[in-house]
PDB file of C-alpha atoms in Angstrom:
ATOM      1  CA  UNK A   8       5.651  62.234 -41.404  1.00 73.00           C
ATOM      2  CA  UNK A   9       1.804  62.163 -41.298  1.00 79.00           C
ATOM      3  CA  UNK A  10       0.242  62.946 -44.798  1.00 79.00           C
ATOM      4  CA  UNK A  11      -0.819  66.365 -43.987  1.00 84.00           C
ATOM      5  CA  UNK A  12       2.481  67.474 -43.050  1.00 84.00           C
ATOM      6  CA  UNK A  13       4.088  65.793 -46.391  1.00 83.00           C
ATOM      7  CA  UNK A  14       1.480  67.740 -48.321  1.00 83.00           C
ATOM      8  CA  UNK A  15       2.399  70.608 -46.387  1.00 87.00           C
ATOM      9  CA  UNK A  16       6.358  70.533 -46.951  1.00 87.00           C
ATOM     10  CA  UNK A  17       5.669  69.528 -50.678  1.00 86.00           C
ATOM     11  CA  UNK A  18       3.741  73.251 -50.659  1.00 86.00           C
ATOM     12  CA  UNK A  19       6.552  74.182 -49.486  1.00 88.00           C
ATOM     13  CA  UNK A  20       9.226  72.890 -51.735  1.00 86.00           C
ATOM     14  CA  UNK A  21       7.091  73.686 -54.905  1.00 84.00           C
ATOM     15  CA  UNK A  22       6.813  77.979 -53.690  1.00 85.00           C
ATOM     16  CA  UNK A  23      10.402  77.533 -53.927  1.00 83.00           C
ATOM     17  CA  UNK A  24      10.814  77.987 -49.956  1.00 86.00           C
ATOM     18  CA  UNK A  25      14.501  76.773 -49.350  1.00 85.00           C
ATOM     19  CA  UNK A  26      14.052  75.950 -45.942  1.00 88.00           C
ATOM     20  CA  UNK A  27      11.390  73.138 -46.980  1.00 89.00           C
ATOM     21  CA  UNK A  28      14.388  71.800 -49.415  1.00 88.00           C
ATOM     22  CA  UNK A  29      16.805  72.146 -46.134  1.00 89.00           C
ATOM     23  CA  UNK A  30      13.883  70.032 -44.293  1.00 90.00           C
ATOM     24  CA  UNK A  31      13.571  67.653 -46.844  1.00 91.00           C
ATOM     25  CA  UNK A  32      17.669  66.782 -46.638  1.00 91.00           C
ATOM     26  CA  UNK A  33      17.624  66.558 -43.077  1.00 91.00           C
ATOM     27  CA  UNK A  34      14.327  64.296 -43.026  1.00 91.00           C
ATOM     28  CA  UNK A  35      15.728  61.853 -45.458  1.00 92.00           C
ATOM     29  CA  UNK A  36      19.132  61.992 -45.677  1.00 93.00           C
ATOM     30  CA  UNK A  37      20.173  58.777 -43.596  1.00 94.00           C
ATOM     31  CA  UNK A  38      17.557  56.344 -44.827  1.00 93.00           C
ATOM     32  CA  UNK A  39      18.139  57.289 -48.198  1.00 96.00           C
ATOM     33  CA  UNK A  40      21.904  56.895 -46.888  1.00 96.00           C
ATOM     34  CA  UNK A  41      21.651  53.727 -45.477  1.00 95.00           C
ATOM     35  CA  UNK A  42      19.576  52.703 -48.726  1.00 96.00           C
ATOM     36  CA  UNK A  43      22.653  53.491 -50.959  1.00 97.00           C
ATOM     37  CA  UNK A  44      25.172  52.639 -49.389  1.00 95.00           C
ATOM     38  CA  UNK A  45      23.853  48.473 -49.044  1.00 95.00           C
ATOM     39  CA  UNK A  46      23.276  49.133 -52.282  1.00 95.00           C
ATOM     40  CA  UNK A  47      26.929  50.295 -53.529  1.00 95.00           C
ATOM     41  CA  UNK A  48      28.429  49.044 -50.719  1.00 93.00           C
ATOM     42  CA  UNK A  49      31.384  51.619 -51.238  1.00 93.00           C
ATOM     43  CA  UNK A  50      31.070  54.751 -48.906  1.00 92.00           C
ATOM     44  CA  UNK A  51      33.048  57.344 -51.380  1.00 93.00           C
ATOM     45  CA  UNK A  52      30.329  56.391 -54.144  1.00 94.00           C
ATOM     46  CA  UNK A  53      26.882  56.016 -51.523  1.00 96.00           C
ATOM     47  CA  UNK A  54      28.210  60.046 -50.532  1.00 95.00           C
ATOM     48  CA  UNK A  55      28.282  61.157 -54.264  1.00 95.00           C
ATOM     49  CA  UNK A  56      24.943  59.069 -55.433  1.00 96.00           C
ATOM     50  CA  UNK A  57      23.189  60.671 -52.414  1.00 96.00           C
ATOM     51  CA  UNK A  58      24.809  64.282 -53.861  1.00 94.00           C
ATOM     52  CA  UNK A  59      23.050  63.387 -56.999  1.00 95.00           C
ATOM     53  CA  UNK A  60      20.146  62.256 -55.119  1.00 96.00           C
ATOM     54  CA  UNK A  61      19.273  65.919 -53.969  1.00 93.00           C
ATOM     55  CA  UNK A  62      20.982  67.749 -57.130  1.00 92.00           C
ATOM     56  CA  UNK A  63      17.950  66.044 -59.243  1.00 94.00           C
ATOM     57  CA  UNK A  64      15.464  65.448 -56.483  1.00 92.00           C
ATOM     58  CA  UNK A  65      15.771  69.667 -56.286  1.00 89.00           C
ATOM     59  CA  UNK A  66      16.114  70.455 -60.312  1.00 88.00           C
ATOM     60  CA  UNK A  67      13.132  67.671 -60.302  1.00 89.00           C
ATOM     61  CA  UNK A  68      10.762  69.762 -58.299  1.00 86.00           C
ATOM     62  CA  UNK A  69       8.906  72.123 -60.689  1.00 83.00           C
ATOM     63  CA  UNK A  70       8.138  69.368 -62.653  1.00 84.00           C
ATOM     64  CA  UNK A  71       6.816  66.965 -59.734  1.00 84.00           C
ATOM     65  CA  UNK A  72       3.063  66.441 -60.328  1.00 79.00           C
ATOM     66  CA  UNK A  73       2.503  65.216 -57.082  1.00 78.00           C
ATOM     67  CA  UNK A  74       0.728  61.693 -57.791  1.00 80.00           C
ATOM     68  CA  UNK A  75       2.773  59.921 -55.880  1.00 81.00           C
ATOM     69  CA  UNK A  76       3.785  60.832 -52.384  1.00 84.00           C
ATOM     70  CA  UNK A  77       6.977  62.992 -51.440  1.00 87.00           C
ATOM     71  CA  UNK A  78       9.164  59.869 -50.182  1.00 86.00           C
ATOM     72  CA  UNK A  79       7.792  57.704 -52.996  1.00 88.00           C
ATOM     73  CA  UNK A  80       9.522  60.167 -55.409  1.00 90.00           C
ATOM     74  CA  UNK A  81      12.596  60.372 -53.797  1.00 93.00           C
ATOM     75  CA  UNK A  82      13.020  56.856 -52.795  1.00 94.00           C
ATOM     76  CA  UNK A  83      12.168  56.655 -56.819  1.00 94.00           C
ATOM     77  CA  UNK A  84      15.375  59.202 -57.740  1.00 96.00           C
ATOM     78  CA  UNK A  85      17.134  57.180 -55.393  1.00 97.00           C
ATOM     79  CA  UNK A  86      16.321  53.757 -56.512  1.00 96.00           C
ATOM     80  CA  UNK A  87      17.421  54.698 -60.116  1.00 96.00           C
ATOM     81  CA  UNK A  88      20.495  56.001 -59.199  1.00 97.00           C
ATOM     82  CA  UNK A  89      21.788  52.971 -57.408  1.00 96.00           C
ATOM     83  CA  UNK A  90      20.976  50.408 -59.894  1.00 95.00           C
ATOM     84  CA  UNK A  91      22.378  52.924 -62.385  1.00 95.00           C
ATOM     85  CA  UNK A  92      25.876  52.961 -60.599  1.00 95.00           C
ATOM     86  CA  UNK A  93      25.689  49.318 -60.390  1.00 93.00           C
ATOM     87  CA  UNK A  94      25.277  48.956 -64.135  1.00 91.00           C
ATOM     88  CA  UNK A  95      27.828  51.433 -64.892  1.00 90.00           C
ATOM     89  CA  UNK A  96      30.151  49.402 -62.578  1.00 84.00           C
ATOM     90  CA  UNK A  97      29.230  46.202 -64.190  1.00 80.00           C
ATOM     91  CA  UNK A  98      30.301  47.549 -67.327  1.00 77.00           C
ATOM     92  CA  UNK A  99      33.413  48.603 -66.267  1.00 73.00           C
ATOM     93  CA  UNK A 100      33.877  45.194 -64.791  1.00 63.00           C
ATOM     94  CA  UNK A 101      35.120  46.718 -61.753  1.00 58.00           C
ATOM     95  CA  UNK A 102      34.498  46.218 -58.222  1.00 62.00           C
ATOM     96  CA  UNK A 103      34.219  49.060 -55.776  1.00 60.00           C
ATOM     97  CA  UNK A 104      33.255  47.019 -53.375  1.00 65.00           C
ATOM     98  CA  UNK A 105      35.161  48.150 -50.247  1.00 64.00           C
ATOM     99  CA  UNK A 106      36.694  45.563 -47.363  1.00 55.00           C
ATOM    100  CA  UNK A 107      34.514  44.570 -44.778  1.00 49.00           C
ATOM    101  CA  UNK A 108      33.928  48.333 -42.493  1.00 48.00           C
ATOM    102  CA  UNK A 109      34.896  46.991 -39.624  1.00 42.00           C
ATOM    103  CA  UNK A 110      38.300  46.382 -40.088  1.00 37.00           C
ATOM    104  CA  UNK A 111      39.532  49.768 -41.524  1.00 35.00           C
ATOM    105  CA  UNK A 112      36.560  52.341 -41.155  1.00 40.00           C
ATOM    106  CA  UNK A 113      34.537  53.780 -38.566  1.00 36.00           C
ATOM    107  CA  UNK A 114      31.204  52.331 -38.901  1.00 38.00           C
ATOM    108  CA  UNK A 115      28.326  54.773 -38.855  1.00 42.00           C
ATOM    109  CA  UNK A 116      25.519  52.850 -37.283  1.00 46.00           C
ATOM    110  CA  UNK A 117      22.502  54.059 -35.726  1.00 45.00           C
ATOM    111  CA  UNK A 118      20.601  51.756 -33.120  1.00 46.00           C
ATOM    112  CA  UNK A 119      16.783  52.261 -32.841  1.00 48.00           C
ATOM    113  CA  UNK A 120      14.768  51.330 -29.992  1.00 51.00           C
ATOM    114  CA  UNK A 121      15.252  49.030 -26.871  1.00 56.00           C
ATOM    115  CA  UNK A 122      18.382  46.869 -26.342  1.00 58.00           C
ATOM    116  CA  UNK A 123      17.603  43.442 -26.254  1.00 62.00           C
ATOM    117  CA  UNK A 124      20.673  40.641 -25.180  1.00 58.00           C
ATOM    118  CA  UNK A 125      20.665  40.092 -29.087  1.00 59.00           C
ATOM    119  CA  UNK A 126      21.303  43.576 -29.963  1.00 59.00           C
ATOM    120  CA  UNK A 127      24.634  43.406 -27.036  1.00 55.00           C
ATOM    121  CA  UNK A 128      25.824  40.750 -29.924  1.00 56.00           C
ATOM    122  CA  UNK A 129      25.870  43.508 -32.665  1.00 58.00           C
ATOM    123  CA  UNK A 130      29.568  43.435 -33.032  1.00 60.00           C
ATOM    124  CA  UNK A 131      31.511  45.037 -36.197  1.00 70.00           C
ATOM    125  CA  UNK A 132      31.546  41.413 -37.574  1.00 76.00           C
ATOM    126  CA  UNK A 133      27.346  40.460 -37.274  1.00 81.00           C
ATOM    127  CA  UNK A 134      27.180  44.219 -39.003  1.00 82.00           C
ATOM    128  CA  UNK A 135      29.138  43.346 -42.151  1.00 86.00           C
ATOM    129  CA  UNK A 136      27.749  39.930 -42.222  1.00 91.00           C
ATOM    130  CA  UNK A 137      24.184  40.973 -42.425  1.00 93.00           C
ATOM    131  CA  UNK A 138      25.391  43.427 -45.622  1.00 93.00           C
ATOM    132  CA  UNK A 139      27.183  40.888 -46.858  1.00 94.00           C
ATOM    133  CA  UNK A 140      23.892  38.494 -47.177  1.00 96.00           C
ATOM    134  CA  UNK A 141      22.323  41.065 -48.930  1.00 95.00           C
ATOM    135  CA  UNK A 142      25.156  41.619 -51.398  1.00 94.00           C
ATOM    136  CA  UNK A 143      24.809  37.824 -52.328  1.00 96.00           C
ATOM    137  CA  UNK A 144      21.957  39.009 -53.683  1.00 96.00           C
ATOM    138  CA  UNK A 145      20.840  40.297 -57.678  1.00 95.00           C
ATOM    139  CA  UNK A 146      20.515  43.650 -57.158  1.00 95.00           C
ATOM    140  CA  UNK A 147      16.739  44.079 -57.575  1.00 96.00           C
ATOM    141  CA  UNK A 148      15.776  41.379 -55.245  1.00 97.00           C
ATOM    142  CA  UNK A 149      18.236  43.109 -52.625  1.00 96.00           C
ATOM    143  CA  UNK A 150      16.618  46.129 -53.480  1.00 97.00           C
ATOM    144  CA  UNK A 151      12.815  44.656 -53.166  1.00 97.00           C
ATOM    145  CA  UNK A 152      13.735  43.775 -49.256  1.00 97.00           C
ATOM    146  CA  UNK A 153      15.122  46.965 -48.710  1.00 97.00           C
ATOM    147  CA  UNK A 154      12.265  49.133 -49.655  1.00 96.00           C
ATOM    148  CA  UNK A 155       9.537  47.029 -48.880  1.00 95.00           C
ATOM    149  CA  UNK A 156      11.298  44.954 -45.369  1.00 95.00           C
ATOM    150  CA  UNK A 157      13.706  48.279 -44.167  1.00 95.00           C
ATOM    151  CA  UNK A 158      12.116  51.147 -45.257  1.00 93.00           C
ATOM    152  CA  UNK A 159       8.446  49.575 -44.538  1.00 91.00           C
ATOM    153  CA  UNK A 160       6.868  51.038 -48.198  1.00 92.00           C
ATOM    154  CA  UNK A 161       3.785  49.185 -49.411  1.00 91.00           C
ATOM    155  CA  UNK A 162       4.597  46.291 -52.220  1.00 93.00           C
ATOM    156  CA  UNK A 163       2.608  47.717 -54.581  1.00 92.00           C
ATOM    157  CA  UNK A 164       4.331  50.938 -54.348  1.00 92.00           C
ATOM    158  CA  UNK A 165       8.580  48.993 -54.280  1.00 94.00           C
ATOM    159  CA  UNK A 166       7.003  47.597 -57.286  1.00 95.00           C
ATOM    160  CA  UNK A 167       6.132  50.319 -59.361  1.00 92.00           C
ATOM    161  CA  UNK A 168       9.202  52.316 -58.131  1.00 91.00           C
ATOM    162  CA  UNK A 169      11.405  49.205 -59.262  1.00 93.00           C
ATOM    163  CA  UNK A 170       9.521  49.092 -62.413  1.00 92.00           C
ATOM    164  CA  UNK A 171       8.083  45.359 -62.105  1.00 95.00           C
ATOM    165  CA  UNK A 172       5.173  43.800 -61.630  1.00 96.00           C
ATOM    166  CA  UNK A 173       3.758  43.164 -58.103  1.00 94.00           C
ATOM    167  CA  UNK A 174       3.860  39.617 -58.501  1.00 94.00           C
ATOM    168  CA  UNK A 175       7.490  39.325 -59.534  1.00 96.00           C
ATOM    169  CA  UNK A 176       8.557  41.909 -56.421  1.00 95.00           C
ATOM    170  CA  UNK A 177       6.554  39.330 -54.261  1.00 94.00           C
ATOM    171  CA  UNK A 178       8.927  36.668 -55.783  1.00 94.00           C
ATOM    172  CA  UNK A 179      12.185  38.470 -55.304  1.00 96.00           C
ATOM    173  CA  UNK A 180      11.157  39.504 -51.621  1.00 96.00           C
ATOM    174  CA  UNK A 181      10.374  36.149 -51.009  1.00 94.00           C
ATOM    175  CA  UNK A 182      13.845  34.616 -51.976  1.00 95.00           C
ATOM    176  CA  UNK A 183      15.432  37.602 -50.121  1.00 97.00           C
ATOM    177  CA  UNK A 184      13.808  37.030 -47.016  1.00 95.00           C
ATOM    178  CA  UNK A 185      14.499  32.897 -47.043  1.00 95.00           C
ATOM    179  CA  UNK A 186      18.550  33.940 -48.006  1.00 97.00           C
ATOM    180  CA  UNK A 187      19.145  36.500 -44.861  1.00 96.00           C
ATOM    181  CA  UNK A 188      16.808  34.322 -42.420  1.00 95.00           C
ATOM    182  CA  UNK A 189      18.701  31.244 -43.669  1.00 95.00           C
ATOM    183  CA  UNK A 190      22.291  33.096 -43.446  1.00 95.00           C
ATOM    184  CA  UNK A 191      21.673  34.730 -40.052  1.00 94.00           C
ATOM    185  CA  UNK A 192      19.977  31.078 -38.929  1.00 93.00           C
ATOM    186  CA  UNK A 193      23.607  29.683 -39.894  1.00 93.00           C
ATOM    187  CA  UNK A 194      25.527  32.068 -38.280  1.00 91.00           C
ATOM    188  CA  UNK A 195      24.219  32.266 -34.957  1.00 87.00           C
ATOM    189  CA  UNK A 196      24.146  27.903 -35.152  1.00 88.00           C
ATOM    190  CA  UNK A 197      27.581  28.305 -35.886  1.00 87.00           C
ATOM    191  CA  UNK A 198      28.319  30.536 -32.896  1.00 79.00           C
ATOM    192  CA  UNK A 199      26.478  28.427 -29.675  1.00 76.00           C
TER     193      UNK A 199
ATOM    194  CA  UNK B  22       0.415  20.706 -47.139  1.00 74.00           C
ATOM    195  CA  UNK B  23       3.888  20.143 -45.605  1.00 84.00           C
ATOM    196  CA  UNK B  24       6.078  22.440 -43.350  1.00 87.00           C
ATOM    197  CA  UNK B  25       8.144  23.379 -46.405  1.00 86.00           C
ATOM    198  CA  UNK B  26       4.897  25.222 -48.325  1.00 88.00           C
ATOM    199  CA  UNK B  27       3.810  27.013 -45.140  1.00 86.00           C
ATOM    200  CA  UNK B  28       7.154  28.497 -44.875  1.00 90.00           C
ATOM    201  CA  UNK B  29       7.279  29.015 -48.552  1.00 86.00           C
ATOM    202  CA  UNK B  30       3.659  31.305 -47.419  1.00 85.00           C
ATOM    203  CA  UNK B  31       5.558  32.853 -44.323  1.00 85.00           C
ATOM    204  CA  UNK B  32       8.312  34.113 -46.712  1.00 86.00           C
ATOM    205  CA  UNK B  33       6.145  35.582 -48.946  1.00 84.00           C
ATOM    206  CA  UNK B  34       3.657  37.217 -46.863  1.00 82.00           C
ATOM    207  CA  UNK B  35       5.285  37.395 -43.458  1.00 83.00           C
ATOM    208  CA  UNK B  36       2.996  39.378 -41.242  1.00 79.00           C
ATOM    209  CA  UNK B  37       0.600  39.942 -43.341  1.00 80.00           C
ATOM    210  CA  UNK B  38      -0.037  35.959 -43.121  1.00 74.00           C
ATOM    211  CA  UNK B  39      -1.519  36.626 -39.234  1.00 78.00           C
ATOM    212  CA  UNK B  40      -4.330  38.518 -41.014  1.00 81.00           C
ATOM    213  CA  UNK B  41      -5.189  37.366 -44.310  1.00 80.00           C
ATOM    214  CA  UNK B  42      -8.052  34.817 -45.174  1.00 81.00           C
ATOM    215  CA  UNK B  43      -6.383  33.126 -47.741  1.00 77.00           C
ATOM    216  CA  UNK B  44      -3.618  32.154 -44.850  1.00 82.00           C
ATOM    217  CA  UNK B  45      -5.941  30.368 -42.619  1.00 86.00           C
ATOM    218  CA  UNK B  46      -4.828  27.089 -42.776  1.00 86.00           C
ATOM    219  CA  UNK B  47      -0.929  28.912 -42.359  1.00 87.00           C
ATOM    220  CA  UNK B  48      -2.705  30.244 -39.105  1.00 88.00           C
ATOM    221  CA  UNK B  49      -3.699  27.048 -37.976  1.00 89.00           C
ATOM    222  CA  UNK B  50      -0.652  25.380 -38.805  1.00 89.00           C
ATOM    223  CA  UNK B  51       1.391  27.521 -37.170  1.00 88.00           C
ATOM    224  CA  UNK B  52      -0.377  26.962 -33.965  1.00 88.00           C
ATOM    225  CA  UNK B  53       0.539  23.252 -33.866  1.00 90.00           C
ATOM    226  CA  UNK B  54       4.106  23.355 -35.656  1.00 91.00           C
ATOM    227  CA  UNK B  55       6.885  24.800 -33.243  1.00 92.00           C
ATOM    228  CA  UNK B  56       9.077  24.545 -36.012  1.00 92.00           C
ATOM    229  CA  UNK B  57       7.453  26.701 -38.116  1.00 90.00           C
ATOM    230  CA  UNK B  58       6.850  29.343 -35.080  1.00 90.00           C
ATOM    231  CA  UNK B  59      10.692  29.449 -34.653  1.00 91.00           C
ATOM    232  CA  UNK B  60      10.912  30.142 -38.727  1.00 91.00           C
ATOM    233  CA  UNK B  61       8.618  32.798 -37.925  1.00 90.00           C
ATOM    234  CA  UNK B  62       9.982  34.365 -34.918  1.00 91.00           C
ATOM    235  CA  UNK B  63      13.757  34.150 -36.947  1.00 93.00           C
ATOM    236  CA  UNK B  64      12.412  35.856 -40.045  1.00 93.00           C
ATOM    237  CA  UNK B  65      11.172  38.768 -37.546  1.00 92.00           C
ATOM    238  CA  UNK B  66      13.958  39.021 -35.644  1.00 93.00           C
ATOM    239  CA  UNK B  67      16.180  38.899 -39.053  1.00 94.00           C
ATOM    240  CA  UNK B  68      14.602  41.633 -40.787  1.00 95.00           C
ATOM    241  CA  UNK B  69      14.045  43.371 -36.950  1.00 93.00           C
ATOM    242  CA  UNK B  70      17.789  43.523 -37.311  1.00 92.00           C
ATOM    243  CA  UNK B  71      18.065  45.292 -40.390  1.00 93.00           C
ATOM    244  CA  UNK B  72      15.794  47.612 -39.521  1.00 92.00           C
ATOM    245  CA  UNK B  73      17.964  48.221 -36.329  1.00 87.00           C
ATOM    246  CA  UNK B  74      21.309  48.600 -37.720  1.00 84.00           C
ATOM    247  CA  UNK B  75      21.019  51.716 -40.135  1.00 85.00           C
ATOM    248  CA  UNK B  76      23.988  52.928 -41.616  1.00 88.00           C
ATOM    249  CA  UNK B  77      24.290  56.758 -40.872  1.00 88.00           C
ATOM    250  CA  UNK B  78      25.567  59.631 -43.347  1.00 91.00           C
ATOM    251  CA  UNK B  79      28.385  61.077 -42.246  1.00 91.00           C
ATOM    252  CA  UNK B  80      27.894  64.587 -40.761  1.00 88.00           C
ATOM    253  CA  UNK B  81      30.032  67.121 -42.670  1.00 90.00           C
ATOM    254  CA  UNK B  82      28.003  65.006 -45.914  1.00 90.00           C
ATOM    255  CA  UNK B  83      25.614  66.299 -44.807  1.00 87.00           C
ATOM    256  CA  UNK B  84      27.314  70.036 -44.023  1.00 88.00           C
ATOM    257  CA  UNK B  85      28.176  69.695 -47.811  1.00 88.00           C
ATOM    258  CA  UNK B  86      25.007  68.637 -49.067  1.00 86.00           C
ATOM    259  CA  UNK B  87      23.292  71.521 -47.733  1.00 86.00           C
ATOM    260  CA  UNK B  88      26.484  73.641 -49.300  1.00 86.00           C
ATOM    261  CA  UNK B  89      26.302  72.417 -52.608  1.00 83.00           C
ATOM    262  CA  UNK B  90      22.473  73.171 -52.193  1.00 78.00           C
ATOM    263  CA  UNK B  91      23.106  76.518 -51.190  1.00 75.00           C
ATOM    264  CA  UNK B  92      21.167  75.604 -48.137  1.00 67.00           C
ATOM    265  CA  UNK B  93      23.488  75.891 -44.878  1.00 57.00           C
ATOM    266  CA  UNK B  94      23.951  79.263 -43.896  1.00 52.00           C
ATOM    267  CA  UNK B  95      20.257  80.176 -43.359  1.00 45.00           C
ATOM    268  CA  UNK B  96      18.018  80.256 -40.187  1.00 43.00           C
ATOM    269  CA  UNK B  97      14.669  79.066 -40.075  1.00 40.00           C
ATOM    270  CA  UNK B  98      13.367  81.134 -41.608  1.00 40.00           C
ATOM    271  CA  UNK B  99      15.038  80.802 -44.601  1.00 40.00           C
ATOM    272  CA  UNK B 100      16.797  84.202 -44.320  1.00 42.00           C
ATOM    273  CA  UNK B 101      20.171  84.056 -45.553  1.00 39.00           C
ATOM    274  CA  UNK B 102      22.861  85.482 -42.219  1.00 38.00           C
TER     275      UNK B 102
END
């Protein structure tokens, strides 16, 4: 979305216009999806936090000053909520943590752009492994290559949404990228 | 410098490093070390990956997101049926 037509929707969505909030679901609904749920890693829980995603992102609106862009914000809301559930679930002590997809659930997977031979070797089992790298990771530094390596936002910007400095984001996406490189290096050796 | 700091400065500025003055001597390096061109050609192609394989929401989530919004029984013009 170029900036004039986030400034436009945000217009929108602050004259109350409920087909702008409709717009704004179906814009971000699977990245902020996709976002959760390698976050929780449990699909019941990734559908409710994304519930609560919109619930506040929409009670959130009148109050939205609008210094920060429209994804910023929500990627914010949604950021917060995920490393809230995690806490709560570390408190509890309790894994939701569901059994690799592929070998009870449908997997909801959505390819983007040209098929290379590598892409052919996207089985079930290379999907879970690549989430399963990232869930050997703390939370924030998984989070830090999300936002800034998947969802393509600025550093500066992951690092205010995350709440830490810009160096220490550099840090974390620095071991992230090293552990999933290193994993996917060791996989693929271990398959030729 | 060894091979082990340059990747240390791929890792943490990817491809950013191809443009930055302060990764000059990355540049050059990079030219003459194969190795470190493969580390750089895996780290795209890892994080190409994730970028390819998105998980999708569900579609009646997405019916009942727009329910619980009051949002899916309107046209576009926002007029309710």
């Amino acid at each position: 979305m170029t900036h004039t037509e986030e400034k436009e929707l945000l217009l929108r969505l602050q004259a109350g216009e409920r087909e702008a909030f409709r717009e704004l679901v179906l814009r971000y609904q699977h990245r902020l999806y996709d976002l959760l749920y390698r976050m929780l890693r449990n699909r019941t829980e990734t559908e409710d936090a994304l519930q609560e995603v919109f619930l506040q992102a929409y009670r959130g609106l009148p109050r939205f000053d609008g210094r920060s862009s429209l994804y910023t914000w929500l990627y914010r809301i949604a950021t917060n909520t995920a490393l809230m559930r995690l806490r709560r679930r570390r408190l509890k002590t309790v894994s939701l943590e569901e059994p690799p997809e592929g070998l009870a659930q449908e997997v909801h997977t959505r390819a983007q752009g040209g098929e290379t031979p590598l892409d052919r070797m996207l089985t079930t089992e290379l999907r879970e492994h690549l989430d399963r790298w990232l869930a050997e990771l703390p939370p924030l530094t998984r989070l830090v290559f999300l936002l800034r390596d998947v969802e393509d936002i600025p550093i500066g910007e992951v690092a205010a949404m995350t709440g830490q400095t810009e160096w220490a984001a550099k840090g974390r996406l620095k071991r992230a990228r090293a552990h999933v490189r290193n994993r996917l290096e060791a996989y693929l050796k271990e398959r030729t | 410098m060894g091979c082990r700091q340059y990747i240390e400065q791929l890792c943490e500025h990817f491809e950013e490093a191809l443009s930055r003055p302060e990764c000059a001597r990355l540049r050059e390096h990079l030219e003459a070390c194969p190795e470190c061109r493969a580390y750089l050609n895996s780290l795209r192609e890892t994080i190409r990956l994730y970028r390819t394989l998105r998980h999708e929401a569900p579609a009646e989530l997405c019916q009942r997101l727009l329910a619980i919004l009051e949002l899916g029984h309107e046209d576009s013009a926002g007029n309710p049926h």
